[in-house]
Short mmCIF file of C-alpha atoms in Angstrom, two decimals:
data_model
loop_
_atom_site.label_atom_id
_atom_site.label_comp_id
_atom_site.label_asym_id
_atom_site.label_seq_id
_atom_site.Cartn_x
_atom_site.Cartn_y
_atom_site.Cartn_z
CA UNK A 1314 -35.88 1.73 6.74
CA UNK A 1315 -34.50 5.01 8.21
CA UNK A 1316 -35.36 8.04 6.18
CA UNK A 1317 -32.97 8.54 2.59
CA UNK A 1318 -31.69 12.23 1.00
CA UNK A 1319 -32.52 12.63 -2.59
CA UNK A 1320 -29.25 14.55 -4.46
CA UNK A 1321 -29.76 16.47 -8.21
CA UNK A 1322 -26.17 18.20 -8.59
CA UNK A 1323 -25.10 19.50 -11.81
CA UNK A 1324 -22.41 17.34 -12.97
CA UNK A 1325 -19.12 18.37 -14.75
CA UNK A 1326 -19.81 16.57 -17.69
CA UNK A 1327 -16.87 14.97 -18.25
CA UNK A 1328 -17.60 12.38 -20.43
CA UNK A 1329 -14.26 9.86 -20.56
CA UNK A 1330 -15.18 9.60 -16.31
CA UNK A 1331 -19.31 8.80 -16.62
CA UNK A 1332 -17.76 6.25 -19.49
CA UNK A 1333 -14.60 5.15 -17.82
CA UNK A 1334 -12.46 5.97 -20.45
CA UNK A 1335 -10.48 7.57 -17.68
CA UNK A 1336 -10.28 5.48 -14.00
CA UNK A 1337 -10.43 7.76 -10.76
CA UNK A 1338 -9.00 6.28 -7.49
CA UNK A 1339 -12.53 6.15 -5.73
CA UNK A 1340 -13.52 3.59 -8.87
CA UNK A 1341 -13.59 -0.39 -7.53
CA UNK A 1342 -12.05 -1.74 -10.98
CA UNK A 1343 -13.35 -4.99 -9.54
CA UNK A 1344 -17.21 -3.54 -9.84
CA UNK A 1345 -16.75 -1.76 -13.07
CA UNK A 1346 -18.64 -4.93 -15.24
CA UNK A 1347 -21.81 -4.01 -12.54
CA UNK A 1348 -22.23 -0.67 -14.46
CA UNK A 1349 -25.13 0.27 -16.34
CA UNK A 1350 -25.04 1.91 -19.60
CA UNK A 1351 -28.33 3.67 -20.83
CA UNK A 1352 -27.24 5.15 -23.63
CA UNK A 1353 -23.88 6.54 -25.12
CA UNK A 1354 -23.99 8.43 -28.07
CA UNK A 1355 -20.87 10.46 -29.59
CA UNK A 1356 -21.59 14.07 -28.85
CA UNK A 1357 -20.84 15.29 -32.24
CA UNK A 1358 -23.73 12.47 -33.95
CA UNK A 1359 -26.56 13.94 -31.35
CA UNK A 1360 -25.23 17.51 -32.69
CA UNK A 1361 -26.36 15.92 -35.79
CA UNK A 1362 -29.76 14.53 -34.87
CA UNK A 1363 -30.59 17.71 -33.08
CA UNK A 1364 -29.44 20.41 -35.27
CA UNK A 1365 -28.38 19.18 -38.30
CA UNK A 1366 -31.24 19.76 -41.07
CA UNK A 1367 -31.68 23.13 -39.31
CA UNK A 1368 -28.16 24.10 -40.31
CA UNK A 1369 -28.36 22.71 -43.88
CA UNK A 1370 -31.49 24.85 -43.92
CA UNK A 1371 -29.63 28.01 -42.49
CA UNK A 1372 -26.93 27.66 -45.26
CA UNK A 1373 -29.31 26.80 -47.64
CA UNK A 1374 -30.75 30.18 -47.45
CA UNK A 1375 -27.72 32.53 -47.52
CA UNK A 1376 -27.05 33.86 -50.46
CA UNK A 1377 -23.26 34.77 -48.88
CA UNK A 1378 -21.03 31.83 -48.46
CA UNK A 1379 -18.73 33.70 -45.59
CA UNK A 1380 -22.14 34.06 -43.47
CA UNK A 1381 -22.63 29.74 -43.52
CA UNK A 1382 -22.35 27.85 -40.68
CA UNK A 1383 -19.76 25.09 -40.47
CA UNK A 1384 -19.85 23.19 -37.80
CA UNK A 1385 -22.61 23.85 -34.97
CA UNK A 1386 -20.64 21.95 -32.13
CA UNK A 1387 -17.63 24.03 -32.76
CA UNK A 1388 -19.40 27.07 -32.33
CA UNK A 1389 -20.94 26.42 -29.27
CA UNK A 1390 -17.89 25.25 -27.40
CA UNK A 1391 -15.65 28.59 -28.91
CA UNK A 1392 -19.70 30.88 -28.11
CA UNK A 1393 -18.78 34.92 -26.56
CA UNK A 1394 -21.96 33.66 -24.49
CA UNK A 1395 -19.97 31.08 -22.12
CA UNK A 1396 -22.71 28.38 -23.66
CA UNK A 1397 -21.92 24.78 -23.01
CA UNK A 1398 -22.34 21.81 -25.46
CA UNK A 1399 -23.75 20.12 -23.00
CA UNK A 1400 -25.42 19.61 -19.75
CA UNK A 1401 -25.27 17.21 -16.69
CA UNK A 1402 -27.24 16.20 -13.47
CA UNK A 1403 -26.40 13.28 -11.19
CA UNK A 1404 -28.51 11.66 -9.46
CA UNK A 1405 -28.25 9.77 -6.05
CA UNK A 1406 -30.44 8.19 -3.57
CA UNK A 1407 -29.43 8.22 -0.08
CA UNK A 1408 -25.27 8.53 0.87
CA UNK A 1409 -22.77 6.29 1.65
CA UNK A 1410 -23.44 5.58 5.11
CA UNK A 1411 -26.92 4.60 4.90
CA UNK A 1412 -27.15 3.22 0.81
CA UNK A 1413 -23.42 1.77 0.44
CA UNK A 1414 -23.13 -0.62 -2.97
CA UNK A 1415 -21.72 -3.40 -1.30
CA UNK A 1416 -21.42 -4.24 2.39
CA UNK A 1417 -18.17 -6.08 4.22
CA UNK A 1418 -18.49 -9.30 2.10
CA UNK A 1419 -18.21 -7.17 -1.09
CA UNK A 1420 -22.04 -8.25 -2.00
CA UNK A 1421 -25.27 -6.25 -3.29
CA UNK A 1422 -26.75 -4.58 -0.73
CA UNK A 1423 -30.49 -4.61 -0.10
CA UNK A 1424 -30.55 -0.70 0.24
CA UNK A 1425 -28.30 -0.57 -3.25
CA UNK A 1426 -30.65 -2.89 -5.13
CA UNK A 1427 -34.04 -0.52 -3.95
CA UNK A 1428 -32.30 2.66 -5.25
CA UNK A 1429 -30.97 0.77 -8.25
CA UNK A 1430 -34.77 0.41 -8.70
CA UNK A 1431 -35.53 4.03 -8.53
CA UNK A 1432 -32.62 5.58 -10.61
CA UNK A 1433 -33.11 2.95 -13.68
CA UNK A 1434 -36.90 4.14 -12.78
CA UNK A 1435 -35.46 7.60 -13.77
CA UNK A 1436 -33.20 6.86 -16.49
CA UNK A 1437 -35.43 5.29 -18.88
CA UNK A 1438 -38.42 7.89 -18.12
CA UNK A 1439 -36.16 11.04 -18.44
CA UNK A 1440 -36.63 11.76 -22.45
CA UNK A 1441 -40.15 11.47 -21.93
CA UNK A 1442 -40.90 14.08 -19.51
CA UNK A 1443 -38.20 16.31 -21.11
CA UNK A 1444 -38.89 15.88 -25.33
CA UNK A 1445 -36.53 19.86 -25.07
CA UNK A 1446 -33.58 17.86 -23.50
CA UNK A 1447 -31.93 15.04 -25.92
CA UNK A 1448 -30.43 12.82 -23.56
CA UNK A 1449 -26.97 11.29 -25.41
CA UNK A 1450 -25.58 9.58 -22.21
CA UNK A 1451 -26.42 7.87 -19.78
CA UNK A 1452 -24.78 5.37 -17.36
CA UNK A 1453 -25.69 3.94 -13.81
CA UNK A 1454 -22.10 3.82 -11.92
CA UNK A 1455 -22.09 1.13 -9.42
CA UNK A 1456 -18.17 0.63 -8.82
CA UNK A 1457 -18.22 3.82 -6.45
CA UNK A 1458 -19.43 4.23 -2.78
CA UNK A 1459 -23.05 4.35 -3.36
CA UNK A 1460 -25.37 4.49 -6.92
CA UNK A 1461 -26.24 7.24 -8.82
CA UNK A 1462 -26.44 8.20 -12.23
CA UNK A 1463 -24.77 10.17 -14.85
CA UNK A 1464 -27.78 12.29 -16.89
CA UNK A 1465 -25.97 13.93 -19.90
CA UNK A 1466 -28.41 16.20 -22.05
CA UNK A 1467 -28.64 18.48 -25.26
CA UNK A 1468 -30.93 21.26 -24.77
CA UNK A 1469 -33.03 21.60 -28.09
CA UNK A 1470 -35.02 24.69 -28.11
CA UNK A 1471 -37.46 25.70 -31.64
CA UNK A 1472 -39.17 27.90 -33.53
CA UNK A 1473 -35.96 30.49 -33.73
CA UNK A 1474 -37.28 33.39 -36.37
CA UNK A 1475 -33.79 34.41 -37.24
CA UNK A 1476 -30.83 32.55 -38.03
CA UNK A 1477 -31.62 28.51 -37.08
CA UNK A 1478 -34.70 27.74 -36.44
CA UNK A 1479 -33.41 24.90 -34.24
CA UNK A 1480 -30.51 25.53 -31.49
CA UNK A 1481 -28.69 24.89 -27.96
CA UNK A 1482 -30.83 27.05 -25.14
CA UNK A 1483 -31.00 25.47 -21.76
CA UNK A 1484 -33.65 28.87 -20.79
CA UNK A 1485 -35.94 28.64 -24.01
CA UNK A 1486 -35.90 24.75 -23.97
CA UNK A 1487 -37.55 24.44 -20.51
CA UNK A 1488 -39.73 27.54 -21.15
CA UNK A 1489 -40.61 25.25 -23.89
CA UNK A 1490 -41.32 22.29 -21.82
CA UNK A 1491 -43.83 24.88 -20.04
CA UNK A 1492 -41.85 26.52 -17.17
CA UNK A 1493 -41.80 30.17 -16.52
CA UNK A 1494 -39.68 32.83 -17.09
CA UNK A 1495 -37.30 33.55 -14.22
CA UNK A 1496 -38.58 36.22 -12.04
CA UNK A 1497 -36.00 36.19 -9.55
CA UNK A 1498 -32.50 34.08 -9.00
CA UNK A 1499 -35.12 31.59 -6.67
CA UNK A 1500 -37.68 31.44 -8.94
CA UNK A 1501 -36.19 30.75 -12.55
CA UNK A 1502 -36.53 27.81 -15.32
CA UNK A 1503 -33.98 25.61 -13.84
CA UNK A 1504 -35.10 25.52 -10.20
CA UNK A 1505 -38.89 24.58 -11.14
CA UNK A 1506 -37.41 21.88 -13.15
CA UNK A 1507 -35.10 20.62 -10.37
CA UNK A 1508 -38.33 20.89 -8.18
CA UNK A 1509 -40.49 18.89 -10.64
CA UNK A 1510 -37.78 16.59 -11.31
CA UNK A 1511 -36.89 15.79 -7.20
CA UNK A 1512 -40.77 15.68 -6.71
CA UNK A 1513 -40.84 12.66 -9.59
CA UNK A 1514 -38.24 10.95 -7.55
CA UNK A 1515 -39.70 11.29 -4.61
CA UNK A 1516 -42.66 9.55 -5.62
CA UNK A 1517 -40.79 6.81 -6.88
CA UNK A 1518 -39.32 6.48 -3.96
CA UNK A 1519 -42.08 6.06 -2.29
CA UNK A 1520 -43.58 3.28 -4.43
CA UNK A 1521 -40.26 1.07 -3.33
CA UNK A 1522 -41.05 2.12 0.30
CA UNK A 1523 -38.03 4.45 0.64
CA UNK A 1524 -39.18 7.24 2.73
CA UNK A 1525 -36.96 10.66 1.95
CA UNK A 1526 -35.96 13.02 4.12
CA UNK A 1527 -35.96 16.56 2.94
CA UNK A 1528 -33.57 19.13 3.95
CA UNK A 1529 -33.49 22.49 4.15
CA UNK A 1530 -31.62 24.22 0.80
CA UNK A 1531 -30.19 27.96 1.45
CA UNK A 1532 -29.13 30.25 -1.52
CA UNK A 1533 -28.01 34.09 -1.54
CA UNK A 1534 -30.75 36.70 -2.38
CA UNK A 1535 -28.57 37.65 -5.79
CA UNK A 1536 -29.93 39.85 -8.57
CA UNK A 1537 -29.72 38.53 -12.03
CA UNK A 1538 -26.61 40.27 -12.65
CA UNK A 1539 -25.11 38.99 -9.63
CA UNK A 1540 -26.32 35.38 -9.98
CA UNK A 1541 -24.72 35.69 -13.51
CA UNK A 1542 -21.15 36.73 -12.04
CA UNK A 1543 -21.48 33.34 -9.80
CA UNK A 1544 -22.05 31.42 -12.22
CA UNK A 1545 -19.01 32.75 -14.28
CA UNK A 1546 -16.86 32.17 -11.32
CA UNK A 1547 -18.34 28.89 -10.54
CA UNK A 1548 -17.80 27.91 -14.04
CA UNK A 1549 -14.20 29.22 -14.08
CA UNK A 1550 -13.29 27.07 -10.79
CA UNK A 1551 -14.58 23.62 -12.82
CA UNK A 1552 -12.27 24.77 -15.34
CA UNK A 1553 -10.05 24.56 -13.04
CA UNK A 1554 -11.12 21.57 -11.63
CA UNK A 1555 -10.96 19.83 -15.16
CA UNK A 1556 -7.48 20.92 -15.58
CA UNK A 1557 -6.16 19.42 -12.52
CA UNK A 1558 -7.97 16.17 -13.13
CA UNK A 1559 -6.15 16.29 -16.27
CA UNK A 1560 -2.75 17.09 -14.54
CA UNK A 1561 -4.07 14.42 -12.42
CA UNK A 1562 -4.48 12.07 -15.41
CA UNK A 1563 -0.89 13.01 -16.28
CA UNK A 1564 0.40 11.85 -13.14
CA UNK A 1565 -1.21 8.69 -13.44
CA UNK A 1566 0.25 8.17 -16.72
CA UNK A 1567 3.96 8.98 -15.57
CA UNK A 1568 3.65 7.04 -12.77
CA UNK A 1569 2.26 4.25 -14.72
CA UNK A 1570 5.44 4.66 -17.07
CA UNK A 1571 8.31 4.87 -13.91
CA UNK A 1572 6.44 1.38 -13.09
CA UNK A 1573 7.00 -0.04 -16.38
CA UNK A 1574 10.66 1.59 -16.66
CA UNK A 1575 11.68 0.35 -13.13
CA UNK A 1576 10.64 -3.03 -14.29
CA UNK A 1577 12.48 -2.75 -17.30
CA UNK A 1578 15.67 -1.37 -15.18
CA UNK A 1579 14.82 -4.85 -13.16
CA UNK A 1580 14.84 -7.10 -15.91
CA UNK A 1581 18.03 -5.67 -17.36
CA UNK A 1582 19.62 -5.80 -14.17
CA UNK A 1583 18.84 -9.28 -13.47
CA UNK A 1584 19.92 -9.73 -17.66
CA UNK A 1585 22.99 -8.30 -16.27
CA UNK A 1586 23.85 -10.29 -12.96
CA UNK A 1587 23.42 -13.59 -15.37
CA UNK A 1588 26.09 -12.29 -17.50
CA UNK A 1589 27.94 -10.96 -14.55
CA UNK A 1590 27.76 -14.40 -12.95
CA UNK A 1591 28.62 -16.15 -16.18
CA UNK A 1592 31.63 -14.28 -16.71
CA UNK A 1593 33.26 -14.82 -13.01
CA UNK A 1594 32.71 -18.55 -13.32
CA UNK A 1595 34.81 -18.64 -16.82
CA UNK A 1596 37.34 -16.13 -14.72
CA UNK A 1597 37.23 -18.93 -11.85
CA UNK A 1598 37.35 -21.50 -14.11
CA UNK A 1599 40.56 -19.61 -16.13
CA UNK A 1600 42.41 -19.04 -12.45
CA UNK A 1601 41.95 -22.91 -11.94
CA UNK A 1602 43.14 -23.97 -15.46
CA UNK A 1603 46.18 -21.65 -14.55
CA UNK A 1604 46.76 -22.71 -11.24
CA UNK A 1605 46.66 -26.50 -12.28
CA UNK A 1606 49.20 -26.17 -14.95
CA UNK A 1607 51.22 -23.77 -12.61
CA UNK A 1608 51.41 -26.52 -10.30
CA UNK A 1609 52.25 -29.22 -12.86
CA UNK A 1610 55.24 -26.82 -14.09
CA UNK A 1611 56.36 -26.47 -10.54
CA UNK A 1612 56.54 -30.21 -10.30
CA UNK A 1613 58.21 -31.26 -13.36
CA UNK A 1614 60.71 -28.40 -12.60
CA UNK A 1615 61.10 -30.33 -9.24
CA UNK A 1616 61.32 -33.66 -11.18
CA UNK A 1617 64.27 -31.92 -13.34
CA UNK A 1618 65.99 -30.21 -10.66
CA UNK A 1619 66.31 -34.04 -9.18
CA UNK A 1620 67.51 -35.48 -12.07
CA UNK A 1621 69.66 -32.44 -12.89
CA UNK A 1622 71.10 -33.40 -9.40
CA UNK A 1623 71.84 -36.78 -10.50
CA UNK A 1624 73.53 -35.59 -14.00
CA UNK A 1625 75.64 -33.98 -12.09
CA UNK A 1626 76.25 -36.84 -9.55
CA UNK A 1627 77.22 -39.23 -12.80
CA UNK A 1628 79.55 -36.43 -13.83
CA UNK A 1629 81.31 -36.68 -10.90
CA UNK A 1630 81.13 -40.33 -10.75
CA UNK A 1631 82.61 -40.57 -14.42
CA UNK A 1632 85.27 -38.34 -13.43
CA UNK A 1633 86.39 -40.95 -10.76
CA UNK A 1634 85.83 -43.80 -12.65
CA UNK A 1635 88.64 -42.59 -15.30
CA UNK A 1636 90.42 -41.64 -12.11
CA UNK A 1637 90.47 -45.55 -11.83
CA UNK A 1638 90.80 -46.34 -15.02
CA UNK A 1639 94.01 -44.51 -15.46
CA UNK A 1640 95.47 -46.38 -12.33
CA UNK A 1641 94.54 -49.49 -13.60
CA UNK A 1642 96.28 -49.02 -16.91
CA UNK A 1643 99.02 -47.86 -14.92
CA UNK A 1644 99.34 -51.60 -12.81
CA UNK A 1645 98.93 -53.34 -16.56
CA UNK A 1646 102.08 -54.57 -17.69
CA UNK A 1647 102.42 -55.23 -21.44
CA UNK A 1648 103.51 -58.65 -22.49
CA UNK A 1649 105.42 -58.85 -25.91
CA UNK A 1650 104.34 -61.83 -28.05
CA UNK A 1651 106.75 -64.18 -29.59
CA UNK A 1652 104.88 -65.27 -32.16
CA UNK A 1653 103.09 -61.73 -32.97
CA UNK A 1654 99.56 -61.16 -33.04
CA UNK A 1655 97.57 -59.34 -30.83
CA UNK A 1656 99.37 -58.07 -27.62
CA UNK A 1657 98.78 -59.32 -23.97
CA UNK A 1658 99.09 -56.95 -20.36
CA UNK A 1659 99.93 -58.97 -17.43
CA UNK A 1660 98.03 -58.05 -13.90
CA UNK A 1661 97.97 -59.06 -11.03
CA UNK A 1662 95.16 -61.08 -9.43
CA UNK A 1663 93.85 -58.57 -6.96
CA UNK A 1664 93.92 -55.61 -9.28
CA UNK A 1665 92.38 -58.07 -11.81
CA UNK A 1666 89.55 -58.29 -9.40
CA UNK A 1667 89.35 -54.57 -9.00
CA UNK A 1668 89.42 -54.17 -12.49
CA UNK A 1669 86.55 -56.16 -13.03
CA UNK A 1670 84.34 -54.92 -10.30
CA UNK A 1671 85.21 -51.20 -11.70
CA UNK A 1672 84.26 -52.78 -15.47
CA UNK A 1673 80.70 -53.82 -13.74
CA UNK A 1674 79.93 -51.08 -11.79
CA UNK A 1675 80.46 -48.53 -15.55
CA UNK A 1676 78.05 -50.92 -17.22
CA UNK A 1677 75.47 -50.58 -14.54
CA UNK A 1678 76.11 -46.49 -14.42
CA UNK A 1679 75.96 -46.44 -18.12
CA UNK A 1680 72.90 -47.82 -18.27
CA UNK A 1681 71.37 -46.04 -15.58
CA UNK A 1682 72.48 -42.65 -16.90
CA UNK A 1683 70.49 -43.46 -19.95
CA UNK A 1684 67.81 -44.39 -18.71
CA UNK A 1685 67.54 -40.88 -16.95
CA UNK A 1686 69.16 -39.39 -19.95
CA UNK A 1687 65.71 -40.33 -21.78
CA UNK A 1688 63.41 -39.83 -18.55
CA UNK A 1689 65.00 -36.20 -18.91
CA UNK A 1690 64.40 -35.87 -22.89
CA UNK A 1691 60.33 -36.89 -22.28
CA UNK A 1692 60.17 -34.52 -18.91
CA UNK A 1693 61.39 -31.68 -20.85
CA UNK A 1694 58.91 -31.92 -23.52
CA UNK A 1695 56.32 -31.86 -21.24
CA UNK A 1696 57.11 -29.08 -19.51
CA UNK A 1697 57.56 -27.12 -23.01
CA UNK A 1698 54.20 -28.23 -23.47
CA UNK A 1699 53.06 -27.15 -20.52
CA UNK A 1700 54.38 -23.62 -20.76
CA UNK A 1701 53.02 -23.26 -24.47
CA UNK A 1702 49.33 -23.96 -22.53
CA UNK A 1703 50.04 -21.80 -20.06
CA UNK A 1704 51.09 -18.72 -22.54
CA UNK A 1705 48.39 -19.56 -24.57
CA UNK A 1706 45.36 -19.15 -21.55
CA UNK A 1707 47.39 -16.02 -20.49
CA UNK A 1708 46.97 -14.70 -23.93
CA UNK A 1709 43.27 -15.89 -23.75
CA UNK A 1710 42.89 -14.30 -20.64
CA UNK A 1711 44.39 -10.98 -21.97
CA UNK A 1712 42.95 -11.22 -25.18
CA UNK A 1713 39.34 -10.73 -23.53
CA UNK A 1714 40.44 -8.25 -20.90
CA UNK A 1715 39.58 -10.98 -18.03
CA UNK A 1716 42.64 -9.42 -15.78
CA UNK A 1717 42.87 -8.24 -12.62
CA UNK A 1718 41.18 -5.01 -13.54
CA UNK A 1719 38.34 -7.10 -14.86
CA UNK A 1720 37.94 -9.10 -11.87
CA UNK A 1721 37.94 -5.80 -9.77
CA UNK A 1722 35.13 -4.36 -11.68
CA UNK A 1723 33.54 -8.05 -11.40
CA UNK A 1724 33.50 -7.26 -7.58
CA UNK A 1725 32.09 -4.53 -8.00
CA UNK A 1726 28.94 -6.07 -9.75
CA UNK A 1727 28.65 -8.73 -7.19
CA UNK A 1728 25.09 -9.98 -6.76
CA UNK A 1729 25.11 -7.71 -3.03
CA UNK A 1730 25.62 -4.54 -5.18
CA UNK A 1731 22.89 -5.22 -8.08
CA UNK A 1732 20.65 -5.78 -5.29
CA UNK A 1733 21.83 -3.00 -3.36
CA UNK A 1734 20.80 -0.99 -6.69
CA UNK A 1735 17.42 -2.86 -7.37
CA UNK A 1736 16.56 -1.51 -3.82
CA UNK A 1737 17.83 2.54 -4.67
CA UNK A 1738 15.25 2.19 -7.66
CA UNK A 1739 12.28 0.77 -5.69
CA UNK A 1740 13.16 3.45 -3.56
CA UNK A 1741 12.94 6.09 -5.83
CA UNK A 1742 9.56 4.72 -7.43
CA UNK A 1743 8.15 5.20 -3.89
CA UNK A 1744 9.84 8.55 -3.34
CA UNK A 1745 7.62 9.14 -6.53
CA UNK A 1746 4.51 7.76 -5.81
CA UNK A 1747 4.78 9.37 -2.60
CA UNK A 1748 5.06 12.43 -4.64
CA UNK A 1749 2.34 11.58 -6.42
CA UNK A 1750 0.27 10.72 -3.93
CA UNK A 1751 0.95 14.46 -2.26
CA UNK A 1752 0.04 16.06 -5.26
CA UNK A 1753 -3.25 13.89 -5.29
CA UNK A 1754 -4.11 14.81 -2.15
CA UNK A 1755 -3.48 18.58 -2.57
CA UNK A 1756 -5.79 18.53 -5.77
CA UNK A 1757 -8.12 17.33 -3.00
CA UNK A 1758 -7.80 19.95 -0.28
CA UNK A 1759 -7.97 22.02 -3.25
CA UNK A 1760 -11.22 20.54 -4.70
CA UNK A 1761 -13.10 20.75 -1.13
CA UNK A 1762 -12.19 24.14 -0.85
CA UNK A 1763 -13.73 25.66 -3.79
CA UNK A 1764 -16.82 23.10 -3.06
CA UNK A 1765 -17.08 24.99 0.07
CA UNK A 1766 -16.28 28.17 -1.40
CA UNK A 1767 -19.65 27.46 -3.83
#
C-alpha cells in the first residue's frame, strides 16, 4: 500500500453542510444514507451543558440586575474579541487519488473502508483525550471524493476568578489540557495539539497497516502581533467565503424555483393547446354544419328555380289553352230547343275531336300543376327551415366570438407556435443555469484564490 498524507485543517464550521441541511454540488445524493453521524447536538443545548450553572451562578451573585448575563451564546457570537462559538477540524486520510470512496463500479473501496477504520478510531476517542473541548458534532461524510470527518468542539476552560468561573477559551482550555504557553507563532497551544493529535493518528494508522507519508509544513516567522493580523484577515476572507456560499445557496434556490415555474408555464401551456385544440374542432365542426346547410339551401333554391320554370311554362300553356278555348266556342253553333229545356251547340265532327283532345290534355295539366303546386308549398318550407338553422348557428357562431378574427388568433396558437414557445422557455432556463453555473464557477476561482492567498 503506497504511502497515505494525514490532513488536520480547521474547518469553517458551518454546521447545515457537516449535517446536510444544505447540499453542495461535490455531495453524491446517492451516498448520502452511507454517512456517519457521531453526535449532533443543537449548539445552543451544549451552551447549556457547558456553561449554564456557571451563568446562573454569575447572576446569582450580582446584586445589579443591568450587570446579569442573558444569554452566553449571544455574547460570544456579538464578543469585541472576534471569539467564535465554536471550533472545527477535519480530518482526512490520504486524497482522492490514492483513498477515493468508491471506485468505477460505484462500490466501497478497500482503501475507503481502512481509513473509515481510522477516522471512526478518532471520532469516538476524541472527548477523551480532550475533557477542555466538548465535542457537539460530529459526522463521518462519505458521499464526497474521499472520507474524512467533521470534528465540531466547545472549548470549556475553568477556574475563572472573576466574572464566570466557567467560559469559551480555545488558549486556557488546552493550557488546561497541559500544553504550554505560546512562546512564539511556531510554538503555541494549538500547534502542540495539532502535533499530538496527527501523532495519535499516525499511530492508528499504523495499526491498520497504512504507512503515512509526512510532508514538509512551511509558515512565516510572524510576531504575535502579526500572526494576530493574519488571523483577522484570514477570518474576514471565510466571512466572505460563508457569504458567497450563501449567495450560492440563493442561486440554488432560484434556480430550483425557474425549474418549478417553467414546469408550471409547461403544464399551462399544454392546459392551453387542449383548449386551443378543442375550440378549432367545434369551429371546424360549426364551418361544416354551415357549409352542409349552405349546400342544402343552394339545392332547394335549384329545385325552386326548376319548378318556378315550370309555373311559368303552365302560365303560358294556360294562356294558349283559352286561346283554344275561345276558338272553339267560336265554331259552336247554338241550337234552339223546341220543346225548352236546356240548350244544345251543334259542332262539327273534327272540331268535336279537337275539342275533346284540348278537354284531356287541361285535365292532365291541371293535375300536374297541382301536383307541383304542392311539391312547391313543402320545398318552400324547407328551405325557411333551413335558413332559420342557418341564422341561428350564425348567431351561435357570433354569439361566442368564433369569427374570422377568432379563427385568426386560433392560427396563431397552432400546436407549431406553443411548441415554438415551450422551446423559448427551455431556452431561457438554460440561459439561466448557464448563468448560474458562471457564477458557481467564479465563487470558485474566487475560493482558490484566497486558499492560495492563505
Amino acid at each position: 500500500m503506497a504511502a497515505k498524507t494525514i490532513s488536520f485543517p480547521k474547518g469553517r464550521g458551518h454546521l447545515t453542510h457537516n449535517n446536510r441541511d444544505f447540499i453542495c454540488n461535490n455531495v453524491v445524493l446517492e451516498r448520502t444514507a452511507w454517512n456517519r453521524i457521531y453526535i449532533q447536538e443543537p449548539l445552543r443545548d451544549a451552551y447549556e451543558k457547558c456553561f449554564g450553572q456557571a451563568l446562573r451562578d454569575y447572576n446569582a451573585a450580582q446584586k445589579r440586575k443591568d450587570r446579569q448575563k442573558d444569554d452566553y451564546l449571544k455574547e460570544i457570537e456579538n464578543s469585541g474579541n472576534k471569539e467564535k462559538t465554536f471550533y472545527e477540524n477535519i480530518v482526512q486520510i490520504g486524497k482522492k487519488t490514492d483513498t477515493p470512496v468508491v471506485d468505477e463500479n460505484g462500490v466501497l473501496t478497500e482503501d475507503a473502508k481502512t481509513a473509515i477504520a481510522v477516522l471512526e478510531q478518532y471520532a469516538r476517542t476524541f472527548q477523551e483525550r480532550n475533557p477542555n473541548l466538548y465535542l457537539f458534532n460530529c459526522v463521518m461524510h462519505l458521499d464526497e471524493a474521499t472520507p474524512h470527518l467533521h470534528i465540531d468542539y466547545i472549548p470549556v476552560a475553568h477556574g475563572y476568578k472573576n466574572g464566570m468561573k466557567t467560559r469559551n477559551s480555545l488558549t486556557k482550555a488546552f493550557q488546561q489540557m497541559g500544553f504550554a504557553k505560546a512562546v512564539s507563532r511556531k510554538q503555541n497551544e494549538t500547534v502542540a495539539w495539532q502535533e499530538r493529535e496527527r501523532e495519535y493518528l499516525t499511530e492508528l494508522c499504523r495499526e491498520q497497516g497504512i504507512e503515512i507519508e509526512v510532508l514538509g509544513v512551511q509558515r512565516d516567522n510572524l510576531s504575535l502581533p502579526e500572526y494576530k493580523t493574519a488571523m483577522r484577515e484570514m477570518e474576514k476572507l471565510e466571512q466572505q467565503a460563508a457569504i458567497l456560499d450563501k449567495r450560492n445557496e440563493v442561486l440554488e434556490q432560484q434556480n430550483d424555483d425557474l425549474v418549478q415555474k417553467t414546469s408550471e408555464l409547461c403544464g399551462q401551456v399544454q392546459e392551453m393547446e387542449a383548449k386551443n385544440n378543442e375550440l378549432v374542432l367545434q369551429v371546424q365542426k360549426l364551418t361544416e354544419q354551415i357549409e352542409e346547410t349552405e349546400v342544402k339551401e343552394k339545392a332547394a333554391k335549384e329545385v325552386l328555380l326548376k319548378h318556378d320554370l315550370r309555373a311559368e311554362t303552365f302560365k303560358m300553356i294556360s294562356k294558349e289553352v283559352a286561346a283554344e278555348t275561345k276558338s272553339m266556342k267560336s265554331v259552336a253553333v247554338p241550337v234552339t230547343n223546341l220543346f225548352g229545356g236546356e240548350e244544345y251547340v251543334k259542332v262539327k265532327k273534327s272540331d268535336w275531336n279537337k275539342i275533346l283532345d284540348a278537354f284531356s290534355k287541361a285535365v292532365s295539366r291541371n293535375h300536374l300543376l297541382e301536383k307541383y303546386e304542392k311539391k312547391i308549398g313543402v320545398l318552400e318550407k324547407k328551405m325557411d327551415t333551413l335558413a332559420d338553422q342557418t341564422e341561428k348557428l350564425k348567431r351561435f357562431v357570433a354569439s361566442r366570438g368564433l369569427g374570422e378574427a377568432f379563427v385568426e388568433f386560433v392560427k396563431l396558437l397552432a400546436p407549431k407556435t406553443m411548441k415554438q414557445r415551450l422551446e423559448d422557455a427551455k431556452s431561457d432556463a438554460s440561459e439561466y443555469n448557464q448563468q448560474r453555473e458562471n457564477n458557481q464557477q467564479t465563487v470558485t476561482r474566487e475560493n482558490n484564490q484566497w486558499k492560495q492567498e492563505l
